[in-house]
PDB file of C-alpha atoms in Angstrom:
ATOM      1  CA  MET A   1    -139.359  27.646 -14.595  1.00 58.00           C
ATOM      2  CA  PHE A   2    -136.580  24.973 -16.328  1.00 65.00           C
ATOM      3  CA  LYS A   3    -136.887  24.730 -20.671  1.00 76.00           C
ATOM      4  CA  SER A   4    -136.874  21.899 -20.907  1.00 78.00           C
ATOM      5  CA  GLN A   5    -132.990  22.759 -23.040  1.00 83.00           C
ATOM      6  CA  GLN A   6    -132.135  23.207 -19.854  1.00 80.00           C
ATOM      7  CA  ILE A   7    -133.085  19.911 -18.469  1.00 76.00           C
ATOM      8  CA  GLU A   8    -131.599  18.314 -21.569  1.00 81.00           C
ATOM      9  CA  ASN A   9    -128.480  19.614 -20.717  1.00 84.00           C
ATOM     10  CA  ALA A  10    -128.610  18.911 -16.926  1.00 80.00           C
ATOM     11  CA  THR A  11    -129.529  15.077 -17.942  1.00 79.00           C
ATOM     12  CA  ALA A  12    -127.023  14.693 -20.181  1.00 85.00           C
ATOM     13  CA  GLU A  13    -123.830  16.493 -17.546  1.00 87.00           C
ATOM     14  CA  LEU A  14    -125.310  13.874 -14.551  1.00 82.00           C
ATOM     15  CA  ARG A  15    -124.697  11.414 -17.153  1.00 83.00           C
ATOM     16  CA  ALA A  16    -121.601  11.883 -17.693  1.00 88.00           C
ATOM     17  CA  ALA A  17    -120.789  12.845 -14.519  1.00 87.00           C
ATOM     18  CA  TYR A  18    -121.807   8.840 -13.076  1.00 83.00           C
ATOM     19  CA  ALA A  19    -120.650   7.795 -16.309  1.00 86.00           C
ATOM     20  CA  ALA A  20    -117.472   9.342 -14.783  1.00 90.00           C
ATOM     21  CA  PHE A  21    -117.262   7.367 -11.485  1.00 85.00           C
ATOM     22  CA  ASN A  22    -118.084   4.175 -12.867  1.00 83.00           C
ATOM     23  CA  ARG A  23    -114.910   4.656 -14.133  1.00 87.00           C
ATOM     24  CA  GLY A  24    -113.392   5.909 -10.958  1.00 87.00           C
ATOM     25  CA  ASP A  25    -113.217   8.975 -12.523  1.00 93.00           C
ATOM     26  CA  ILE A  26    -113.900  11.361  -9.793  1.00 94.00           C
ATOM     27  CA  ASP A  27    -113.124  14.658 -11.501  1.00 96.00           C
ATOM     28  CA  GLY A  28    -114.808  13.903 -13.960  1.00 95.00           C
ATOM     29  CA  THR A  29    -117.671  13.261 -11.400  1.00 92.00           C
ATOM     30  CA  VAL A  30    -117.147  17.018  -9.915  1.00 95.00           C
ATOM     31  CA  ARG A  31    -117.016  18.567 -12.975  1.00 94.00           C
ATOM     32  CA  PHE A  32    -119.932  20.102 -13.567  1.00 90.00           C
ATOM     33  CA  MET A  33    -120.955  20.710  -9.733  1.00 90.00           C
ATOM     34  CA  ASP A  34    -122.158  23.942  -9.007  1.00 90.00           C
ATOM     35  CA  PRO A  35    -119.084  25.914  -6.642  1.00 93.00           C
ATOM     36  CA  GLY A  36    -121.374  25.546  -3.185  1.00 93.00           C
ATOM     37  CA  ILE A  37    -122.763  22.037  -4.033  1.00 91.00           C
ATOM     38  CA  GLU A  38    -123.661  20.330  -0.688  1.00 91.00           C
ATOM     39  CA  TRP A  39    -123.442  17.010  -0.282  1.00 90.00           C
ATOM     40  CA  ILE A  40    -125.582  14.585   1.989  1.00 88.00           C
ATOM     41  CA  GLU A  41    -125.617  11.587   3.081  1.00 87.00           C
ATOM     42  CA  PRO A  42    -128.081   9.557   5.411  1.00 86.00           C
ATOM     43  CA  ALA A  43    -126.158   8.697   9.053  1.00 89.00           C
ATOM     44  CA  GLU A  44    -126.553   5.487   8.855  1.00 86.00           C
ATOM     45  CA  PHE A  45    -124.705   5.479   5.171  1.00 80.00           C
ATOM     46  CA  SER A  46    -121.089   4.480   5.187  1.00 77.00           C
ATOM     47  CA  GLY A  47    -119.330   8.469   4.930  1.00 83.00           C
ATOM     48  CA  GLY A  48    -122.224   9.731   6.038  1.00 88.00           C
ATOM     49  CA  GLY A  49    -122.726  13.357   7.173  1.00 93.00           C
ATOM     50  CA  THR A  50    -123.108  16.869   4.821  1.00 95.00           C
ATOM     51  CA  TYR A  51    -120.377  17.430   2.441  1.00 96.00           C
ATOM     52  CA  HIS A  52    -119.337  21.022   0.982  1.00 97.00           C
ATOM     53  CA  GLY A  53    -117.747  22.231  -1.918  1.00 96.00           C
ATOM     54  CA  VAL A  54    -116.825  21.022  -4.573  1.00 96.00           C
ATOM     55  CA  GLU A  55    -113.736  19.480  -2.792  1.00 97.00           C
ATOM     56  CA  GLY A  56    -116.328  18.012   0.342  1.00 96.00           C
ATOM     57  CA  ALA A  57    -117.910  16.370  -2.653  1.00 94.00           C
ATOM     58  CA  LYS A  58    -114.632  14.572  -3.896  1.00 95.00           C
ATOM     59  CA  GLN A  59    -113.484  13.426  -0.647  1.00 94.00           C
ATOM     60  CA  TYR A  60    -117.137  11.424  -0.069  1.00 90.00           C
ATOM     61  CA  LEU A  61    -117.130  10.481  -3.404  1.00 89.00           C
ATOM     62  CA  ALA A  62    -113.624   9.305  -3.448  1.00 88.00           C
ATOM     63  CA  GLN A  63    -114.042   7.323   0.612  1.00 85.00           C
ATOM     64  CA  SER A  64    -117.386   5.869  -1.301  1.00 80.00           C
ATOM     65  CA  ARG A  65    -115.219   3.544  -4.010  1.00 74.00           C
ATOM     66  CA  ALA A  66    -112.610   3.359  -1.635  1.00 75.00           C
ATOM     67  CA  GLY A  67    -114.089   0.004   0.297  1.00 63.00           C
ATOM     68  CA  GLU A  68    -115.840  -1.327  -3.090  1.00 58.00           C
ATOM     69  CA  SER A  69    -114.714  -4.282  -5.152  1.00 53.00           C
ATOM     70  CA  MET A  70    -117.310  -2.651  -7.500  1.00 56.00           C
ATOM     71  CA  ALA A  71    -119.481  -0.085  -7.889  1.00 60.00           C
ATOM     72  CA  SER A  72    -121.675   1.873 -10.125  1.00 65.00           C
ATOM     73  CA  GLY A  73    -124.419   4.618 -10.165  1.00 67.00           C
ATOM     74  CA  ASN A  74    -127.276   5.339 -12.976  1.00 67.00           C
ATOM     75  CA  SER A  75    -128.829   8.591 -13.920  1.00 61.00           C
ATOM     76  CA  LEU A  76    -132.980   6.981 -13.927  1.00 65.00           C
ATOM     77  CA  THR A  77    -134.577  10.227 -14.760  1.00 73.00           C
ATOM     78  CA  CYS A  78    -134.578  14.571 -14.640  1.00 73.00           C
ATOM     79  CA  GLY A  79    -137.569  16.358 -14.688  1.00 71.00           C
ATOM     80  CA  ASN A  80    -138.935  19.735 -12.714  1.00 71.00           C
ATOM     81  CA  ALA A  81    -141.129  21.278 -11.002  1.00 71.00           C
ATOM     82  CA  GLY A  82    -140.923  25.366 -10.333  1.00 71.00           C
ATOM     83  CA  ARG A  83    -138.000  26.458  -9.494  1.00 70.00           C
ATOM     84  CA  THR A  84    -136.368  22.846  -8.513  1.00 71.00           C
ATOM     85  CA  MET A  85    -134.373  20.140 -10.826  1.00 68.00           C
ATOM     86  CA  GLY A  86    -134.671  16.794  -9.810  1.00 72.00           C
ATOM     87  CA  CYS A  87    -132.823  13.767 -10.740  1.00 71.00           C
ATOM     88  CA  LEU A  88    -133.185  10.322 -10.466  1.00 72.00           C
ATOM     89  CA  GLY A  89    -130.426   7.573 -10.383  1.00 71.00           C
ATOM     90  CA  LEU A  90    -129.726   4.486  -9.078  1.00 72.00           C
ATOM     91  CA  PHE A  91    -126.615   3.555  -7.332  1.00 70.00           C
ATOM     92  CA  LYS A  92    -125.241  -0.488  -6.189  1.00 70.00           C
ATOM     93  CA  SER A  93    -121.817  -1.128  -5.020  1.00 65.00           C
ATOM     94  CA  ILE A  94    -120.085  -4.557  -3.566  1.00 67.00           C
ATOM     95  CA  ALA A  95    -117.539  -4.190  -0.801  1.00 65.00           C
ATOM     96  CA  GLN A  96    -114.793  -5.686  -1.119  1.00 62.00           C
ATOM     97  CA  THR A  97    -114.658  -7.755   1.768  1.00 61.00           C
ATOM     98  CA  SER A  98    -118.275  -9.225   0.879  1.00 50.00           C
ATOM     99  CA  SER A  99    -120.008 -10.616  -2.192  1.00 51.00           C
ATOM    100  CA  GLN A 100    -123.954  -9.280  -1.002  1.00 51.00           C
ATOM    101  CA  SER A 101    -124.848  -6.268  -2.874  1.00 48.00           C
ATOM    102  CA  ARG A 102    -125.465  -2.865  -1.155  1.00 49.00           C
ATOM    103  CA  GLY A 103    -127.413  -0.966  -2.967  1.00 52.00           C
TER     104      GLY A 103
END
């Protein structure tokens, strides 16, 4: 079970990661990631697939911003159930070649 301080710390780290992503700071975005992270994006997404390790996450995050004129993310809430912690976030982007919003 996670303690409330652990959840608060993880939430603060996630919000810092979102803020870094919003600034275009990919290194800052991955600063708190576990070295063994496995980042999975649905196949339907541009660049969808599985990325391994911090370098893999950086690769995906950089390419996810590459075709966007505007991209932003926000952490909405975090919680836990036993030994698992999860966070819900919102990501919104606008492709450079379109005025339609995705997200």
